[in-house]
């Protein structure tokens, strides 16, 4: 499952309509894989819709989210003042920082995330 964020732009004096999540759910086709929509109407950069999608890949999830959002903006007049400013999965830098950091070592200097290298010449096959 992917969480795709869709940021909307609209007039500052027009709030996102109540029920925006339902309007998006109504515009999803059965095979779109849309499971849930969350709404943050008061985000500093404009309203944000969180679309939870079951998809075969990140690219598919982002494409489906954009398609569903485009359908909803065109089909429902309460959403007419808004346009899609961005659509994508938010990357979490802390996750990548951990992956890029050196692996921790145990008390005798072995990498805690990988088995020690075998210098015995073994092929990795189990003895019979």
JSON list of C-alpha atoms in Angstrom, two decimals:
[
{"chain": "A", "resi": 1, "resn": "UNK", "atom": "CA", "xyz": [0.00, 0.00, 0.00]},
{"chain": "A", "resi": 2, "resn": "UNK", "atom": "CA", "xyz": [1.21, 3.48, -0.85]},
{"chain": "A", "resi": 3, "resn": "UNK", "atom": "CA", "xyz": [0.32, 6.82, 0.69]},
{"chain": "A", "resi": 4, "resn": "UNK", "atom": "CA", "xyz": [0.30, 9.49, -2.01]},
{"chain": "A", "resi": 5, "resn": "UNK", "atom": "CA", "xyz": [-0.02, 13.14, -1.00]},
{"chain": "A", "resi": 6, "resn": "UNK", "atom": "CA", "xyz": [-1.92, 15.50, -3.28]},
{"chain": "A", "resi": 7, "resn": "UNK", "atom": "CA", "xyz": [-1.48, 19.19, -2.50]},
{"chain": "A", "resi": 8, "resn": "UNK", "atom": "CA", "xyz": [-4.20, 21.49, -3.77]},
{"chain": "A", "resi": 9, "resn": "UNK", "atom": "CA", "xyz": [-4.03, 25.18, -4.66]},
{"chain": "A", "resi": 10, "resn": "UNK", "atom": "CA", "xyz": [-7.08, 27.36, -4.42]},
{"chain": "A", "resi": 11, "resn": "UNK", "atom": "CA", "xyz": [-8.27, 30.80, -3.42]},
{"chain": "A", "resi": 12, "resn": "UNK", "atom": "CA", "xyz": [-7.19, 31.72, 0.12]},
{"chain": "A", "resi": 13, "resn": "UNK", "atom": "CA", "xyz": [-10.76, 32.63, 1.07]},
{"chain": "A", "resi": 14, "resn": "UNK", "atom": "CA", "xyz": [-12.28, 29.32, -0.13]},
{"chain": "A", "resi": 15, "resn": "UNK", "atom": "CA", "xyz": [-12.01, 26.44, 2.33]},
{"chain": "A", "resi": 16, "resn": "UNK", "atom": "CA", "xyz": [-11.79, 22.87, 1.17]},
{"chain": "A", "resi": 17, "resn": "UNK", "atom": "CA", "xyz": [-15.35, 21.55, 1.26]},
{"chain": "A", "resi": 18, "resn": "UNK", "atom": "CA", "xyz": [-16.43, 19.18, 4.00]},
{"chain": "A", "resi": 19, "resn": "UNK", "atom": "CA", "xyz": [-16.67, 15.70, 2.59]},
{"chain": "A", "resi": 20, "resn": "UNK", "atom": "CA", "xyz": [-13.73, 16.12, 0.19]},
{"chain": "A", "resi": 21, "resn": "UNK", "atom": "CA", "xyz": [-12.54, 12.61, 1.08]},
{"chain": "A", "resi": 22, "resn": "UNK", "atom": "CA", "xyz": [-15.92, 11.15, 0.11]},
{"chain": "A", "resi": 23, "resn": "UNK", "atom": "CA", "xyz": [-15.91, 13.08, -3.17]},
{"chain": "A", "resi": 24, "resn": "UNK", "atom": "CA", "xyz": [-12.56, 11.53, -4.06]},
{"chain": "A", "resi": 25, "resn": "UNK", "atom": "CA", "xyz": [-13.64, 8.04, -3.02]},
{"chain": "A", "resi": 26, "resn": "UNK", "atom": "CA", "xyz": [-16.73, 8.42, -5.23]},
{"chain": "A", "resi": 27, "resn": "UNK", "atom": "CA", "xyz": [-14.50, 9.16, -8.24]},
{"chain": "A", "resi": 28, "resn": "UNK", "atom": "CA", "xyz": [-12.34, 6.06, -7.86]},
{"chain": "A", "resi": 29, "resn": "UNK", "atom": "CA", "xyz": [-12.98, 3.14, -10.15]},
{"chain": "A", "resi": 30, "resn": "UNK", "atom": "CA", "xyz": [-13.09, -0.31, -8.53]},
{"chain": "A", "resi": 31, "resn": "UNK", "atom": "CA", "xyz": [-9.73, -1.28, -10.05]},
{"chain": "A", "resi": 32, "resn": "UNK", "atom": "CA", "xyz": [-7.97, 1.94, -8.91]},
{"chain": "A", "resi": 33, "resn": "UNK", "atom": "CA", "xyz": [-7.08, 0.37, -5.57]},
{"chain": "A", "resi": 34, "resn": "UNK", "atom": "CA", "xyz": [-8.07, 3.43, -3.52]},
{"chain": "A", "resi": 35, "resn": "UNK", "atom": "CA", "xyz": [-8.64, 2.24, 0.04]},
{"chain": "A", "resi": 36, "resn": "UNK", "atom": "CA", "xyz": [-8.91, 5.45, 2.05]},
{"chain": "A", "resi": 37, "resn": "UNK", "atom": "CA", "xyz": [-8.54, 9.24, 1.79]},
{"chain": "A", "resi": 38, "resn": "UNK", "atom": "CA", "xyz": [-7.42, 11.50, 4.62]},
{"chain": "A", "resi": 39, "resn": "UNK", "atom": "CA", "xyz": [-7.66, 15.27, 4.48]},
{"chain": "A", "resi": 40, "resn": "UNK", "atom": "CA", "xyz": [-5.55, 18.02, 6.03]},
{"chain": "A", "resi": 41, "resn": "UNK", "atom": "CA", "xyz": [-7.50, 21.14, 5.03]},
{"chain": "A", "resi": 42, "resn": "UNK", "atom": "CA", "xyz": [-5.28, 23.56, 6.95]},
{"chain": "A", "resi": 43, "resn": "UNK", "atom": "CA", "xyz": [-1.74, 22.65, 5.92]},
{"chain": "A", "resi": 44, "resn": "UNK", "atom": "CA", "xyz": [0.51, 25.72, 5.57]},
{"chain": "A", "resi": 45, "resn": "UNK", "atom": "CA", "xyz": [1.11, 25.07, 1.84]},
{"chain": "A", "resi": 46, "resn": "UNK", "atom": "CA", "xyz": [-2.57, 24.46, 1.05]},
{"chain": "A", "resi": 47, "resn": "UNK", "atom": "CA", "xyz": [-4.94, 21.56, 1.60]},
{"chain": "A", "resi": 48, "resn": "UNK", "atom": "CA", "xyz": [-3.39, 18.10, 1.40]},
{"chain": "A", "resi": 49, "resn": "UNK", "atom": "CA", "xyz": [-5.20, 14.90, 0.52]},
{"chain": "A", "resi": 50, "resn": "UNK", "atom": "CA", "xyz": [-3.64, 11.60, 1.52]},
{"chain": "A", "resi": 51, "resn": "UNK", "atom": "CA", "xyz": [-4.66, 8.78, -0.81]},
{"chain": "A", "resi": 52, "resn": "UNK", "atom": "CA", "xyz": [-3.98, 5.26, 0.43]},
{"chain": "A", "resi": 53, "resn": "UNK", "atom": "CA", "xyz": [-3.67, 3.03, -2.62]},
{"chain": "A", "resi": 54, "resn": "UNK", "atom": "CA", "xyz": [-2.98, -0.63, -3.25]},
{"chain": "A", "resi": 55, "resn": "UNK", "atom": "CA", "xyz": [-0.85, -0.65, -6.41]},
{"chain": "A", "resi": 56, "resn": "UNK", "atom": "CA", "xyz": [1.79, -2.74, -8.12]},
{"chain": "A", "resi": 57, "resn": "UNK", "atom": "CA", "xyz": [4.41, 0.02, -7.89]},
{"chain": "A", "resi": 58, "resn": "UNK", "atom": "CA", "xyz": [5.07, 3.51, -6.63]},
{"chain": "A", "resi": 59, "resn": "UNK", "atom": "CA", "xyz": [4.73, 4.94, -10.14]},
{"chain": "A", "resi": 60, "resn": "UNK", "atom": "CA", "xyz": [1.34, 3.28, -10.59]},
{"chain": "A", "resi": 61, "resn": "UNK", "atom": "CA", "xyz": [0.14, 4.57, -7.22]},
{"chain": "A", "resi": 62, "resn": "UNK", "atom": "CA", "xyz": [1.15, 8.15, -8.05]},
{"chain": "A", "resi": 63, "resn": "UNK", "atom": "CA", "xyz": [-0.44, 7.94, -11.51]},
{"chain": "A", "resi": 64, "resn": "UNK", "atom": "CA", "xyz": [-3.72, 6.57, -10.11]},
{"chain": "A", "resi": 65, "resn": "UNK", "atom": "CA", "xyz": [-3.80, 9.21, -7.37]},
{"chain": "A", "resi": 66, "resn": "UNK", "atom": "CA", "xyz": [-3.40, 11.97, -9.96]},
{"chain": "A", "resi": 67, "resn": "UNK", "atom": "CA", "xyz": [-6.11, 10.42, -12.14]},
{"chain": "A", "resi": 68, "resn": "UNK", "atom": "CA", "xyz": [-8.62, 10.06, -9.29]},
{"chain": "A", "resi": 69, "resn": "UNK", "atom": "CA", "xyz": [-7.91, 13.60, -8.13]},
{"chain": "A", "resi": 70, "resn": "UNK", "atom": "CA", "xyz": [-8.32, 14.99, -11.64]},
{"chain": "A", "resi": 71, "resn": "UNK", "atom": "CA", "xyz": [-11.67, 13.18, -11.96]},
{"chain": "A", "resi": 72, "resn": "UNK", "atom": "CA", "xyz": [-12.87, 14.56, -8.62]},
{"chain": "A", "resi": 73, "resn": "UNK", "atom": "CA", "xyz": [-11.83, 18.14, -9.38]},
{"chain": "A", "resi": 74, "resn": "UNK", "atom": "CA", "xyz": [-13.69, 17.98, -12.71]},
{"chain": "A", "resi": 75, "resn": "UNK", "atom": "CA", "xyz": [-16.79, 16.15, -11.47]},
{"chain": "A", "resi": 76, "resn": "UNK", "atom": "CA", "xyz": [-17.67, 17.98, -8.25]},
{"chain": "A", "resi": 77, "resn": "UNK", "atom": "CA", "xyz": [-18.47, 21.69, -8.25]},
{"chain": "A", "resi": 78, "resn": "UNK", "atom": "CA", "xyz": [-17.42, 22.23, -4.58]},
{"chain": "A", "resi": 79, "resn": "UNK", "atom": "CA", "xyz": [-13.90, 21.28, -5.70]},
{"chain": "A", "resi": 80, "resn": "UNK", "atom": "CA", "xyz": [-13.95, 23.50, -8.81]},
{"chain": "A", "resi": 81, "resn": "UNK", "atom": "CA", "xyz": [-11.94, 26.37, -7.25]},
{"chain": "A", "resi": 82, "resn": "UNK", "atom": "CA", "xyz": [-9.02, 24.02, -6.58]},
{"chain": "A", "resi": 83, "resn": "UNK", "atom": "CA", "xyz": [-6.29, 22.60, -8.78]},
{"chain": "A", "resi": 84, "resn": "UNK", "atom": "CA", "xyz": [-3.71, 19.90, -8.15]},
{"chain": "A", "resi": 85, "resn": "UNK", "atom": "CA", "xyz": [-0.41, 21.58, -7.26]},
{"chain": "A", "resi": 86, "resn": "UNK", "atom": "CA", "xyz": [1.57, 18.39, -6.64]},
{"chain": "A", "resi": 87, "resn": "UNK", "atom": "CA", "xyz": [1.06, 14.67, -6.38]},
{"chain": "A", "resi": 88, "resn": "UNK", "atom": "CA", "xyz": [3.57, 12.20, -5.02]},
{"chain": "A", "resi": 89, "resn": "UNK", "atom": "CA", "xyz": [4.84, 10.02, -2.25]},
{"chain": "A", "resi": 90, "resn": "UNK", "atom": "CA", "xyz": [6.72, 11.93, 0.41]},
{"chain": "A", "resi": 91, "resn": "UNK", "atom": "CA", "xyz": [10.25, 10.70, 0.92]},
{"chain": "A", "resi": 92, "resn": "UNK", "atom": "CA", "xyz": [11.47, 10.43, 4.52]},
{"chain": "A", "resi": 93, "resn": "UNK", "atom": "CA", "xyz": [15.11, 11.56, 4.67]},
{"chain": "A", "resi": 94, "resn": "UNK", "atom": "CA", "xyz": [15.73, 9.96, 8.06]},
{"chain": "A", "resi": 95, "resn": "UNK", "atom": "CA", "xyz": [15.11, 6.51, 6.57]},
{"chain": "A", "resi": 96, "resn": "UNK", "atom": "CA", "xyz": [17.73, 7.04, 3.87]},
{"chain": "A", "resi": 97, "resn": "UNK", "atom": "CA", "xyz": [20.16, 8.52, 6.41]},
{"chain": "A", "resi": 98, "resn": "UNK", "atom": "CA", "xyz": [20.01, 5.29, 8.42]},
{"chain": "A", "resi": 99, "resn": "UNK", "atom": "CA", "xyz": [20.60, 3.18, 5.30]},
{"chain": "A", "resi": 100, "resn": "UNK", "atom": "CA", "xyz": [23.57, 5.34, 4.26]},
{"chain": "A", "resi": 101, "resn": "UNK", "atom": "CA", "xyz": [25.19, 5.31, 7.70]},
{"chain": "A", "resi": 102, "resn": "UNK", "atom": "CA", "xyz": [27.97, 2.83, 8.42]},
{"chain": "A", "resi": 103, "resn": "UNK", "atom": "CA", "xyz": [26.65, -0.41, 9.88]},
{"chain": "A", "resi": 104, "resn": "UNK", "atom": "CA", "xyz": [27.18, -0.74, 13.63]},
{"chain": "A", "resi": 105, "resn": "UNK", "atom": "CA", "xyz": [29.84, -3.12, 14.83]},
{"chain": "A", "resi": 106, "resn": "UNK", "atom": "CA", "xyz": [29.56, -5.59, 17.68]},
{"chain": "A", "resi": 107, "resn": "UNK", "atom": "CA", "xyz": [32.07, -5.79, 20.54]},
{"chain": "A", "resi": 108, "resn": "UNK", "atom": "CA", "xyz": [34.59, -7.75, 18.44]},
{"chain": "A", "resi": 109, "resn": "UNK", "atom": "CA", "xyz": [34.31, -5.60, 15.33]},
{"chain": "A", "resi": 110, "resn": "UNK", "atom": "CA", "xyz": [31.86, -7.60, 13.18]},
{"chain": "A", "resi": 111, "resn": "UNK", "atom": "CA", "xyz": [29.18, -5.84, 11.18]},
{"chain": "A", "resi": 112, "resn": "UNK", "atom": "CA", "xyz": [25.95, -6.45, 13.10]},
{"chain": "A", "resi": 113, "resn": "UNK", "atom": "CA", "xyz": [23.82, -6.55, 9.92]},
{"chain": "A", "resi": 114, "resn": "UNK", "atom": "CA", "xyz": [25.90, -9.01, 7.88]},
{"chain": "A", "resi": 115, "resn": "UNK", "atom": "CA", "xyz": [27.47, -12.36, 8.64]},
{"chain": "A", "resi": 116, "resn": "UNK", "atom": "CA", "xyz": [31.26, -12.36, 8.92]},
{"chain": "A", "resi": 117, "resn": "UNK", "atom": "CA", "xyz": [33.17, -13.07, 5.74]},
{"chain": "A", "resi": 118, "resn": "UNK", "atom": "CA", "xyz": [34.30, -16.66, 5.50]},
{"chain": "A", "resi": 119, "resn": "UNK", "atom": "CA", "xyz": [38.02, -16.86, 4.84]},
{"chain": "A", "resi": 120, "resn": "UNK", "atom": "CA", "xyz": [38.02, -20.67, 5.14]},
{"chain": "A", "resi": 121, "resn": "UNK", "atom": "CA", "xyz": [37.44, -21.15, 1.43]},
{"chain": "A", "resi": 122, "resn": "UNK", "atom": "CA", "xyz": [33.98, -22.61, 2.01]},
{"chain": "A", "resi": 123, "resn": "UNK", "atom": "CA", "xyz": [31.56, -22.37, -0.88]},
{"chain": "A", "resi": 124, "resn": "UNK", "atom": "CA", "xyz": [28.56, -21.68, 1.29]},
{"chain": "A", "resi": 125, "resn": "UNK", "atom": "CA", "xyz": [27.11, -25.15, 0.74]},
{"chain": "A", "resi": 126, "resn": "UNK", "atom": "CA", "xyz": [25.96, -27.04, 3.76]},
{"chain": "A", "resi": 127, "resn": "UNK", "atom": "CA", "xyz": [27.98, -30.13, 4.66]},
{"chain": "A", "resi": 128, "resn": "UNK", "atom": "CA", "xyz": [26.15, -33.41, 4.25]}
]
